[in-house]
mmCIF file of C-alpha atoms and ligand atoms in Angstrom:
data_model
loop_
_atom_site.group_PDB
_atom_site.id
_atom_site.type_symbol
_atom_site.label_atom_id
_atom_site.label_comp_id
_atom_site.label_asym_id
_atom_site.label_seq_id
_atom_site.Cartn_x
_atom_site.Cartn_y
_atom_site.Cartn_z
ATOM 1 C CA MET A 1 -13.519 -44.087 -76.143
ATOM 2 C CA SER A 2 -15.772 -42.772 -78.937
ATOM 3 C CA GLU A 3 -15.335 -39.215 -80.124
ATOM 4 C CA SER A 4 -18.650 -38.079 -78.646
ATOM 5 C CA SER A 5 -17.859 -39.386 -75.171
ATOM 6 C CA ASP A 6 -14.397 -37.860 -75.104
ATOM 7 C CA VAL A 7 -14.614 -34.775 -72.893
ATOM 8 C CA ARG A 8 -12.073 -32.088 -73.728
ATOM 9 C CA ASN A 9 -10.637 -29.614 -71.269
ATOM 10 C CA VAL A 10 -11.342 -26.715 -73.590
ATOM 11 C CA ILE A 11 -12.885 -26.050 -76.962
ATOM 12 C CA ILE A 12 -12.136 -22.715 -78.627
ATOM 13 C CA ILE A 13 -14.654 -21.523 -81.201
ATOM 14 C CA GLY A 14 -13.208 -19.031 -83.693
ATOM 15 C CA SER A 15 -9.728 -18.527 -85.101
ATOM 16 C CA GLY A 16 -8.922 -14.833 -85.264
ATOM 17 C CA PRO A 17 -6.216 -13.269 -83.089
ATOM 18 C CA ALA A 18 -8.283 -13.918 -79.936
ATOM 19 C CA GLY A 19 -8.997 -17.602 -80.558
ATOM 20 C CA LEU A 20 -5.497 -18.434 -81.771
ATOM 21 C CA THR A 21 -3.895 -16.654 -78.814
ATOM 22 C CA ALA A 22 -6.206 -18.562 -76.475
ATOM 23 C CA ALA A 23 -5.061 -21.725 -78.288
ATOM 24 C CA ILE A 24 -1.359 -20.897 -77.845
ATOM 25 C CA TYR A 25 -1.809 -20.277 -74.129
ATOM 26 C CA THR A 26 -4.069 -23.247 -73.380
ATOM 27 C CA ALA A 27 -1.860 -25.555 -75.428
ATOM 28 C CA ARG A 28 1.234 -24.419 -73.545
ATOM 29 C CA ALA A 29 -0.693 -25.049 -70.307
ATOM 30 C CA ASN A 30 -1.136 -28.690 -71.426
ATOM 31 C CA LEU A 31 -4.888 -28.325 -71.788
ATOM 32 C CA GLU A 32 -4.803 -29.944 -75.260
ATOM 33 C CA PRO A 33 -7.264 -27.462 -76.792
ATOM 34 C CA LEU A 34 -9.497 -28.178 -79.744
ATOM 35 C CA LEU A 35 -9.848 -25.073 -81.913
ATOM 36 C CA ILE A 36 -12.754 -25.026 -84.348
ATOM 37 C CA GLU A 37 -11.652 -22.458 -86.883
ATOM 38 C CA GLY A 38 -14.693 -22.199 -89.153
ATOM 39 C CA GLU A 39 -14.679 -22.804 -92.866
ATOM 40 C CA LEU A 40 -14.724 -20.423 -95.769
ATOM 41 C CA SER A 41 -18.300 -21.180 -96.761
ATOM 42 C CA SER A 42 -19.799 -17.727 -96.653
ATOM 43 C CA THR A 43 -18.832 -14.123 -96.082
ATOM 44 C CA SER A 44 -19.948 -14.498 -92.468
ATOM 45 C CA ASP A 45 -17.427 -17.240 -91.753
ATOM 46 C CA GLN A 46 -13.791 -16.305 -92.141
ATOM 47 C CA PRO A 47 -11.167 -18.611 -90.639
ATOM 48 C CA GLY A 48 -8.374 -16.401 -89.344
ATOM 49 C CA GLY A 49 -10.814 -13.545 -88.745
ATOM 50 C CA GLN A 50 -10.978 -10.067 -90.159
ATOM 51 C CA LEU A 51 -7.218 -9.752 -90.708
ATOM 52 C CA MET A 52 -7.606 -12.262 -93.535
ATOM 53 C CA LEU A 53 -9.463 -9.498 -95.366
ATOM 54 C CA THR A 54 -6.771 -6.870 -94.909
ATOM 55 C CA THR A 55 -3.498 -6.230 -96.671
ATOM 56 C CA GLU A 56 -0.642 -4.651 -94.762
ATOM 57 C CA VAL A 57 -0.715 -4.484 -90.960
ATOM 58 C CA GLU A 58 1.716 -1.889 -89.631
ATOM 59 C CA ASN A 59 0.616 -1.528 -86.035
ATOM 60 C CA PHE A 60 0.990 -5.064 -84.718
ATOM 61 C CA PRO A 61 3.886 -4.856 -82.252
ATOM 62 C CA GLY A 62 6.875 -6.980 -83.150
ATOM 63 C CA TRP A 63 6.603 -6.355 -86.901
ATOM 64 C CA PRO A 64 8.469 -3.063 -87.390
ATOM 65 C CA ASP A 65 8.333 -3.370 -91.180
ATOM 66 C CA GLY A 66 4.676 -4.392 -91.246
ATOM 67 C CA ILE A 67 3.221 -7.751 -92.234
ATOM 68 C CA MET A 68 0.344 -8.798 -94.466
ATOM 69 C CA GLY A 69 -2.806 -9.672 -92.488
ATOM 70 C CA PRO A 70 -3.142 -13.248 -93.827
ATOM 71 C CA GLU A 71 0.557 -13.939 -93.188
ATOM 72 C CA LEU A 72 0.247 -12.689 -89.615
ATOM 73 C CA MET A 73 -2.702 -14.993 -89.002
ATOM 74 C CA GLY A 74 -0.819 -17.886 -90.601
ATOM 75 C CA ARG A 75 1.951 -17.330 -88.083
ATOM 76 C CA PHE A 76 -0.514 -17.222 -85.162
ATOM 77 C CA ARG A 77 -1.914 -20.545 -86.406
ATOM 78 C CA GLU A 78 1.529 -22.096 -86.817
ATOM 79 C CA GLN A 79 2.378 -21.120 -83.246
ATOM 80 C CA ALA A 80 -0.867 -22.635 -81.937
ATOM 81 C CA LEU A 81 -0.166 -25.881 -83.819
ATOM 82 C CA ARG A 82 3.417 -26.012 -82.559
ATOM 83 C CA PHE A 83 2.219 -26.504 -78.996
ATOM 84 C CA GLY A 84 -0.268 -29.204 -79.912
ATOM 85 C CA THR A 85 -3.532 -27.383 -80.596
ATOM 86 C CA GLU A 86 -5.868 -29.609 -82.578
ATOM 87 C CA VAL A 87 -7.466 -27.511 -85.314
ATOM 88 C CA LEU A 88 -10.728 -28.451 -86.996
ATOM 89 C CA THR A 89 -11.652 -26.626 -90.198
ATOM 90 C CA ASN A 90 -15.365 -26.764 -89.650
ATOM 91 C CA LYS A 91 -18.274 -24.610 -88.704
ATOM 92 C CA VAL A 92 -20.023 -25.028 -85.364
ATOM 93 C CA SER A 93 -23.742 -25.450 -85.980
ATOM 94 C CA ARG A 94 -25.013 -25.513 -82.398
ATOM 95 C CA VAL A 95 -23.812 -25.328 -78.818
ATOM 96 C CA ASP A 96 -25.428 -26.481 -75.583
ATOM 97 C CA LEU A 97 -24.091 -24.484 -72.660
ATOM 98 C CA SER A 98 -26.895 -25.420 -70.259
ATOM 99 C CA SER A 99 -24.825 -27.947 -68.341
ATOM 100 C CA SER A 100 -21.269 -29.161 -68.110
ATOM 101 C CA PRO A 101 -19.711 -30.832 -69.996
ATOM 102 C CA PHE A 102 -20.807 -28.428 -72.711
ATOM 103 C CA GLY A 103 -21.876 -29.743 -76.100
ATOM 104 C CA VAL A 104 -20.633 -28.526 -79.475
ATOM 105 C CA TRP A 105 -22.182 -29.716 -82.741
ATOM 106 C CA ILE A 106 -20.602 -29.752 -86.166
ATOM 107 C CA GLY A 107 -22.830 -30.541 -89.118
ATOM 108 C CA ASP A 108 -26.442 -31.499 -88.394
ATOM 109 C CA PRO A 109 -27.588 -29.309 -85.478
ATOM 110 C CA THR A 110 -30.544 -31.610 -84.820
ATOM 111 C CA ALA A 111 -28.327 -34.602 -84.097
ATOM 112 C CA PRO A 112 -29.193 -35.888 -80.604
ATOM 113 C CA GLU A 113 -25.580 -36.079 -79.452
ATOM 114 C CA PRO A 114 -22.978 -33.298 -79.758
ATOM 115 C CA THR A 115 -19.938 -33.931 -81.908
ATOM 116 C CA HIS A 116 -17.646 -32.724 -79.121
ATOM 117 C CA ARG A 117 -17.911 -32.113 -75.399
ATOM 118 C CA ALA A 118 -15.747 -29.926 -73.192
ATOM 119 C CA LYS A 119 -15.405 -28.867 -69.579
ATOM 120 C CA SER A 120 -14.813 -25.295 -70.721
ATOM 121 C CA VAL A 121 -15.489 -23.283 -73.862
ATOM 122 C CA ILE A 122 -13.773 -20.136 -75.124
ATOM 123 C CA VAL A 123 -15.893 -18.115 -77.530
ATOM 124 C CA SER A 124 -13.890 -16.054 -80.003
ATOM 125 C CA THR A 125 -16.219 -15.848 -82.982
ATOM 126 C CA GLY A 126 -15.407 -12.218 -83.766
ATOM 127 C CA ALA A 127 -17.492 -9.620 -85.523
ATOM 128 C CA GLN A 128 -18.066 -8.458 -89.042
ATOM 129 C CA SER A 129 -18.080 -4.963 -90.424
ATOM 130 C CA LEU A 130 -21.359 -4.299 -92.153
ATOM 131 C CA MET A 131 -20.762 -3.661 -95.837
ATOM 132 C CA LEU A 132 -22.757 -1.850 -98.498
ATOM 133 C CA GLY A 133 -23.408 -4.999 -100.520
ATOM 134 C CA LEU A 134 -21.767 -3.760 -103.732
ATOM 135 C CA PRO A 135 -20.062 -6.311 -105.992
ATOM 136 C CA GLU A 136 -16.750 -4.399 -106.049
ATOM 137 C CA GLU A 137 -16.335 -4.483 -102.268
ATOM 138 C CA ALA A 138 -14.803 -7.958 -101.995
ATOM 139 C CA ARG A 139 -12.222 -7.186 -104.687
ATOM 140 C CA LEU A 140 -11.181 -3.752 -103.420
ATOM 141 C CA LEU A 141 -11.200 -4.418 -99.667
ATOM 142 C CA GLY A 142 -7.606 -3.761 -98.590
ATOM 143 C CA HIS A 143 -6.945 -1.961 -101.877
ATOM 144 C CA GLY A 144 -8.227 1.519 -101.145
ATOM 145 C CA LEU A 145 -11.391 0.259 -99.464
ATOM 146 C CA SER A 146 -11.231 -0.216 -95.711
ATOM 147 C CA THR A 147 -13.393 -0.673 -92.643
ATOM 148 C CA CYS A 148 -10.827 0.514 -90.101
ATOM 149 C CA ALA A 149 -9.309 3.997 -90.042
ATOM 150 C CA THR A 150 -7.028 3.187 -87.099
ATOM 151 C CA CYS A 151 -5.575 0.313 -89.119
ATOM 152 C CA ASP A 152 -5.319 1.894 -92.550
ATOM 153 C CA GLY A 153 -5.546 5.683 -92.238
ATOM 154 C CA PHE A 154 -1.790 6.059 -92.376
ATOM 155 C CA PHE A 155 -1.747 4.713 -95.947
ATOM 156 C CA PHE A 156 -3.899 7.611 -97.166
ATOM 157 C CA ARG A 157 -1.626 10.584 -96.606
ATOM 158 C CA ASP A 158 -2.783 13.489 -98.832
ATOM 159 C CA HIS A 159 -5.562 11.440 -100.389
ATOM 160 C CA ASP A 160 -9.134 12.524 -100.973
ATOM 161 C CA ILE A 161 -11.124 10.070 -98.892
ATOM 162 C CA ALA A 162 -14.781 9.221 -98.433
ATOM 163 C CA VAL A 163 -16.338 7.820 -95.270
ATOM 164 C CA VAL A 164 -19.745 6.180 -95.617
ATOM 165 C CA GLY A 165 -22.117 6.367 -92.647
ATOM 166 C CA GLY A 166 -23.677 8.900 -90.311
ATOM 167 C CA GLY A 167 -23.144 7.382 -86.863
ATOM 168 C CA ASP A 168 -20.467 7.893 -84.226
ATOM 169 C CA SER A 169 -18.177 5.386 -85.945
ATOM 170 C CA ALA A 170 -18.285 7.250 -89.244
ATOM 171 C CA LEU A 171 -17.544 10.584 -87.581
ATOM 172 C CA GLU A 172 -14.815 9.127 -85.413
ATOM 173 C CA GLU A 173 -13.193 7.549 -88.473
ATOM 174 C CA ALA A 174 -13.558 10.779 -90.439
ATOM 175 C CA LEU A 175 -12.007 12.897 -87.688
ATOM 176 C CA PHE A 176 -9.120 10.456 -87.323
ATOM 177 C CA LEU A 177 -8.560 10.434 -91.087
ATOM 178 C CA THR A 178 -8.219 14.220 -91.230
ATOM 179 C CA LYS A 179 -4.763 13.732 -89.679
ATOM 180 C CA PHE A 180 -3.640 12.188 -92.959
ATOM 181 C CA ALA A 181 -6.079 13.009 -95.719
ATOM 182 C CA LYS A 182 -6.306 16.074 -97.931
ATOM 183 C CA THR A 183 -10.105 15.985 -97.676
ATOM 184 C CA VAL A 184 -12.634 13.685 -96.037
ATOM 185 C CA THR A 185 -16.134 13.496 -97.473
ATOM 186 C CA ILE A 186 -18.793 11.954 -95.260
ATOM 187 C CA ILE A 187 -21.487 10.270 -97.318
ATOM 188 C CA HIS A 188 -24.747 9.868 -95.484
ATOM 189 C CA ARG A 189 -28.033 8.514 -96.778
ATOM 190 C CA ARG A 190 -30.135 11.087 -94.899
ATOM 191 C CA ASP A 191 -29.885 14.832 -94.231
ATOM 192 C CA GLU A 192 -29.361 14.378 -90.497
ATOM 193 C CA LEU A 193 -26.596 12.517 -88.707
ATOM 194 C CA ARG A 194 -27.229 9.711 -86.238
ATOM 195 C CA ALA A 195 -24.017 10.489 -84.342
ATOM 196 C CA SER A 196 -23.919 12.167 -80.926
ATOM 197 C CA LYS A 197 -24.058 15.957 -80.790
ATOM 198 C CA ILE A 198 -20.476 16.332 -79.594
ATOM 199 C CA MET A 199 -19.131 14.265 -82.494
ATOM 200 C CA GLN A 200 -21.276 16.242 -84.916
ATOM 201 C CA ASP A 201 -19.940 19.529 -83.553
ATOM 202 C CA ARG A 202 -16.373 18.309 -83.974
ATOM 203 C CA ALA A 203 -16.984 17.131 -87.514
ATOM 204 C CA PHE A 204 -18.761 20.338 -88.561
ATOM 205 C CA ALA A 205 -15.883 22.393 -87.125
ATOM 206 C CA ASN A 206 -13.206 20.467 -89.008
ATOM 207 C CA GLU A 207 -12.110 22.265 -92.161
ATOM 208 C CA LYS A 208 -11.074 19.077 -93.950
ATOM 209 C CA ILE A 209 -14.490 17.440 -93.579
ATOM 210 C CA ARG A 210 -17.313 17.986 -96.038
ATOM 211 C CA PHE A 211 -20.655 16.229 -96.363
ATOM 212 C CA GLU A 212 -22.660 14.640 -99.133
ATOM 213 C CA TRP A 213 -26.186 14.474 -97.719
ATOM 214 C CA ASN A 214 -29.031 12.247 -98.925
ATOM 215 C CA SER A 215 -26.481 10.153 -100.720
ATOM 216 C CA GLY A 216 -26.246 6.441 -101.288
ATOM 217 C CA VAL A 217 -23.353 4.629 -102.930
ATOM 218 C CA SER A 218 -24.304 2.851 -106.160
ATOM 219 C CA ALA A 219 -20.822 1.835 -107.351
ATOM 220 C CA ILE A 220 -17.165 1.796 -106.363
ATOM 221 C CA HIS A 221 -14.593 2.125 -109.140
ATOM 222 C CA GLY A 222 -11.011 0.979 -109.560
ATOM 223 C CA GLU A 223 -9.040 -1.871 -111.068
ATOM 224 C CA GLN A 224 -6.042 -2.409 -108.743
ATOM 225 C CA THR A 225 -7.118 0.181 -106.181
ATOM 226 C CA VAL A 226 -10.027 2.543 -105.569
ATOM 227 C CA SER A 227 -10.280 5.429 -108.049
ATOM 228 C CA GLY A 228 -13.737 6.798 -107.318
ATOM 229 C CA MET A 229 -17.352 6.108 -106.538
ATOM 230 C CA THR A 230 -20.812 6.814 -107.868
ATOM 231 C CA LEU A 231 -23.242 8.442 -105.472
ATOM 232 C CA VAL A 232 -26.980 8.404 -105.904
ATOM 233 C CA ASP A 233 -29.245 11.108 -104.543
ATOM 234 C CA THR A 234 -31.685 9.253 -102.284
ATOM 235 C CA ILE A 235 -34.459 11.776 -103.072
ATOM 236 C CA THR A 236 -34.113 12.448 -106.818
ATOM 237 C CA GLY A 237 -32.299 9.247 -107.843
ATOM 238 C CA VAL A 238 -29.767 11.314 -109.799
ATOM 239 C CA GLU A 239 -26.277 9.836 -109.897
ATOM 240 C CA ARG A 240 -22.989 11.736 -109.669
ATOM 241 C CA GLU A 241 -19.314 10.797 -109.527
ATOM 242 C CA LEU A 242 -17.015 11.405 -106.566
ATOM 243 C CA PRO A 243 -13.293 11.034 -107.390
ATOM 244 C CA VAL A 244 -11.747 9.595 -104.217
ATOM 245 C CA THR A 245 -8.800 7.233 -103.770
ATOM 246 C CA GLY A 246 -9.832 5.901 -100.393
ATOM 247 C CA ILE A 247 -13.197 4.753 -99.062
ATOM 248 C CA PHE A 248 -13.940 3.819 -95.462
ATOM 249 C CA VAL A 249 -17.207 2.021 -94.819
ATOM 250 C CA ALA A 250 -18.398 2.779 -91.274
ATOM 251 C CA ILE A 251 -22.032 1.696 -91.168
ATOM 252 C CA GLY A 252 -21.727 -0.506 -88.083
ATOM 253 C CA HIS A 253 -20.526 -3.923 -86.966
ATOM 254 C CA ARG A 254 -22.278 -7.153 -86.192
ATOM 255 C CA PRO A 255 -20.869 -9.508 -83.567
ATOM 256 C CA ASN A 256 -21.084 -13.200 -84.501
ATOM 257 C CA THR A 257 -23.309 -14.290 -81.639
ATOM 258 C CA ASP A 258 -26.050 -16.289 -83.397
ATOM 259 C CA LEU A 259 -24.903 -19.569 -81.805
ATOM 260 C CA PHE A 260 -25.161 -18.148 -78.299
ATOM 261 C CA VAL A 261 -28.396 -16.146 -78.278
ATOM 262 C CA GLY A 262 -30.588 -17.391 -75.427
ATOM 263 C CA GLN A 263 -27.619 -19.109 -73.729
ATOM 264 C CA LEU A 264 -25.148 -16.318 -72.996
ATOM 265 C CA ASP A 265 -25.994 -12.826 -71.771
ATOM 266 C CA LEU A 266 -25.642 -10.118 -74.394
ATOM 267 C CA GLU A 267 -25.161 -6.394 -74.016
ATOM 268 C CA ASP A 268 -27.945 -4.145 -75.331
ATOM 269 C CA ASN A 269 -25.978 -3.708 -78.556
ATOM 270 C CA GLY A 270 -25.758 -7.463 -79.134
ATOM 271 C CA TYR A 271 -22.159 -8.083 -78.025
ATOM 272 C CA LEU A 272 -21.426 -10.882 -75.542
ATOM 273 C CA LEU A 273 -21.366 -9.619 -71.985
ATOM 274 C CA THR A 274 -18.218 -10.450 -70.050
ATOM 275 C CA HIS A 275 -17.182 -9.642 -66.496
ATOM 276 C CA ALA A 276 -14.068 -10.149 -64.363
ATOM 277 C CA GLY A 277 -11.870 -10.515 -67.420
ATOM 278 C CA SER A 278 -13.395 -12.934 -69.889
ATOM 279 C CA HIS A 279 -16.092 -14.663 -67.795
ATOM 280 C CA THR A 280 -19.584 -14.925 -69.278
ATOM 281 C CA ASN A 281 -22.742 -15.579 -67.259
ATOM 282 C CA VAL A 282 -22.146 -19.337 -67.641
ATOM 283 C CA GLU A 283 -19.416 -20.731 -65.430
ATOM 284 C CA GLY A 284 -16.762 -22.365 -67.543
ATOM 285 C CA VAL A 285 -17.615 -20.375 -70.660
ATOM 286 C CA PHE A 286 -15.329 -17.487 -71.554
ATOM 287 C CA ALA A 287 -15.413 -14.917 -74.352
ATOM 288 C CA CYS A 288 -12.688 -12.855 -75.939
ATOM 289 C CA GLY A 289 -11.967 -10.667 -78.948
ATOM 290 C CA ASP A 290 -14.384 -8.700 -81.077
ATOM 291 C CA VAL A 291 -17.446 -10.784 -80.185
ATOM 292 C CA GLN A 292 -17.323 -9.049 -76.779
ATOM 293 C CA ASP A 293 -15.451 -5.838 -77.639
ATOM 294 C CA HIS A 294 -17.239 -3.025 -79.434
ATOM 295 C CA VAL A 295 -14.769 -0.394 -78.292
ATOM 296 C CA TYR A 296 -11.199 -1.228 -79.314
ATOM 297 C CA ARG A 297 -11.590 -3.832 -82.078
ATOM 298 C CA GLN A 298 -7.878 -4.199 -82.746
ATOM 299 C CA ALA A 299 -5.930 -7.380 -83.473
ATOM 300 C CA ILE A 300 -3.626 -6.665 -80.549
ATOM 301 C CA THR A 301 -6.479 -6.118 -78.088
ATOM 302 C CA ALA A 302 -8.216 -9.264 -79.373
ATOM 303 C CA ALA A 303 -4.988 -11.226 -78.900
ATOM 304 C CA GLY A 304 -4.620 -9.800 -75.385
ATOM 305 C CA SER A 305 -8.149 -10.796 -74.464
ATOM 306 C CA GLY A 306 -7.535 -14.280 -75.914
ATOM 307 C CA CYS A 307 -4.660 -14.626 -73.476
ATOM 308 C CA MET A 308 -6.957 -13.493 -70.656
ATOM 309 C CA ALA A 309 -9.601 -16.076 -71.622
ATOM 310 C CA ALA A 310 -6.995 -18.851 -71.692
ATOM 311 C CA ILE A 311 -5.723 -17.940 -68.224
ATOM 312 C CA ASP A 312 -9.283 -17.577 -66.902
ATOM 313 C CA ALA A 313 -10.197 -20.996 -68.337
ATOM 314 C CA GLU A 314 -7.082 -22.606 -66.910
ATOM 315 C CA ARG A 315 -7.764 -21.174 -63.434
ATOM 316 C CA TRP A 316 -11.396 -22.172 -63.620
ATOM 317 C CA LEU A 317 -10.520 -25.748 -64.586
ATOM 318 C CA GLU A 318 -8.011 -25.808 -61.733
ATOM 319 C CA SER A 319 -10.727 -24.637 -59.312
ATOM 320 C CA GLN A 320 -12.904 -27.530 -60.509
ATOM 321 C CA GLY A 321 -10.331 -30.041 -59.464
ATOM 322 C CA GLY A 322 -7.737 -29.764 -62.174
ATOM 323 C CA HIS A 323 -7.596 -31.346 -65.544
HETATM 324 P P1 NAP B 1 -24.732 3.154 -85.919
HETATM 325 O O1 NAP B 1 -24.909 4.089 -84.799
HETATM 326 O O2 NAP B 1 -25.699 2.039 -86.096
HETATM 327 O O3 NAP B 1 -24.698 4.030 -87.252
HETATM 328 C C1 NAP B 1 -24.633 3.417 -88.491
HETATM 329 C C2 NAP B 1 -24.719 4.519 -89.550
HETATM 330 O O4 NAP B 1 -24.575 3.909 -90.823
HETATM 331 C C3 NAP B 1 -26.061 5.239 -89.549
HETATM 332 O O5 NAP B 1 -25.874 6.603 -89.807
HETATM 333 C C4 NAP B 1 -26.818 4.569 -90.681
HETATM 334 O O6 NAP B 1 -27.695 5.436 -91.354
HETATM 335 C C5 NAP B 1 -25.700 4.204 -91.628
HETATM 336 N N1 NAP B 1 -26.019 3.000 -92.395
HETATM 337 C C6 NAP B 1 -26.405 1.798 -91.926
HETATM 338 N N2 NAP B 1 -26.568 0.928 -92.942
HETATM 339 C C7 NAP B 1 -26.289 1.614 -94.072
HETATM 340 C C8 NAP B 1 -26.296 1.276 -95.445
HETATM 341 N N3 NAP B 1 -26.586 0.034 -95.863
HETATM 342 N N4 NAP B 1 -25.956 2.238 -96.350
HETATM 343 C C9 NAP B 1 -25.629 3.491 -95.934
HETATM 344 N N5 NAP B 1 -25.609 3.864 -94.652
HETATM 345 C C10 NAP B 1 -25.943 2.939 -93.730
HETATM 346 O O7 NAP B 1 -23.288 2.416 -85.885
HETATM 347 P P2 NAP B 1 -21.898 2.992 -85.357
HETATM 348 O O8 NAP B 1 -21.670 4.357 -85.834
HETATM 349 O O9 NAP B 1 -20.910 1.923 -85.685
HETATM 350 O O10 NAP B 1 -22.094 3.027 -83.795
HETATM 351 C C11 NAP B 1 -22.479 1.852 -83.059
HETATM 352 C C12 NAP B 1 -22.595 2.209 -81.578
HETATM 353 O O11 NAP B 1 -21.293 2.485 -81.052
HETATM 354 C C13 NAP B 1 -23.440 3.446 -81.331
HETATM 355 O O12 NAP B 1 -24.129 3.273 -80.149
HETATM 356 C C14 NAP B 1 -22.421 4.540 -81.181
HETATM 357 O O13 NAP B 1 -22.870 5.643 -80.412
HETATM 358 C C15 NAP B 1 -21.256 3.814 -80.513
HETATM 359 N N6 NAP B 1 -19.981 4.463 -80.837
HETATM 360 C C16 NAP B 1 -19.548 5.471 -80.036
HETATM 361 C C17 NAP B 1 -18.374 6.141 -80.323
HETATM 362 C C18 NAP B 1 -17.917 7.265 -79.450
HETATM 363 O O14 NAP B 1 -18.643 7.634 -78.573
HETATM 364 N N7 NAP B 1 -16.758 7.821 -79.664
HETATM 365 C C19 NAP B 1 -17.620 5.792 -81.443
HETATM 366 C C20 NAP B 1 -18.083 4.775 -82.255
HETATM 367 C C21 NAP B 1 -19.282 4.117 -81.943
HETATM 368 P P3 NAP B 1 -29.047 5.962 -90.643
HETATM 369 O O15 NAP B 1 -28.595 6.985 -89.668
HETATM 370 O O16 NAP B 1 -29.836 6.501 -91.777
HETATM 371 O O17 NAP B 1 -29.656 4.738 -90.010
#
């Protein structure tokens, strides 16, 4: 049988904690999953997901002494392979979810025939934190620069920290960080916050939080770890230094949904809409992890939802007459 006529039970798209957990479960259920993990071709495509961009992970249960993010994802992958997951290091260029079996293209998206077909698809393409676009960000991410206070706040006990952004995320991160930090400076590009009134009231009432209004970030400093940043007044253009040893960027997230727009229902904020666990609006297509979760965004919750998607897919395949 040629590759294109070989219909899989399940194809998993994306290889963060959600996708790899879905792979472990579907492989152990003898569904012989194909996991398409992406390829490191751009900042938007990160095999292994966002944990590949972090350093130490201390809150993943089962690792009492902590584990480095890339090592943790390597172990997820090893476990998925152990049970027979086939892993393709490639980027999906197109999907056709209009009828079953579903089509998945790798390479030329205009090719008439899909590269792979499957009875069910699990979408676990994740999300990306929006970044400021400064050249130092890639080097210092995980070294004093972070996009997740829940993950990394603990490492900044008694530090002077900056949080960039003026929305609910920025204020939530800032309030959380006051548990550890000496001071938290919120850097916002306007003189008015976007965040909800209640979050604003909490932030204004917190003695550890101060604000730098009308401020952009023009540079982040530090060799091994963050040592400060340069702010630029968005009205006068005048630059000034802010000596901080931790910077949290909280200017929003973007779910990786480009492949699915027009085929799967999205929430108003662009995340994939799921119901009854991991079901999407298309029968046989399931979604898990950060591509459908704008609330918790943790590796452990992504892994949990990957397990849910695998069980949902298995039950759905069973309801269609088995596999
Ligand atoms: P958001 O509401 O889109 O806010 C993003 C913030 O970052 C804005 O203040 C924006 O400035 C700023 N920003 C964007 N790009 C920037 C750039 N390049 N440089 C500097 N600043 C930049 O995103 P969010 O805070 O992540 O919230 C997303 C959604 O989740 C919202 O609906 C929010 O209410 C919700 N949420 C709720 C809670 C909660 O209720 N506890 C917690 C977190 C998130 P401008 O204001 O000038 O555009």
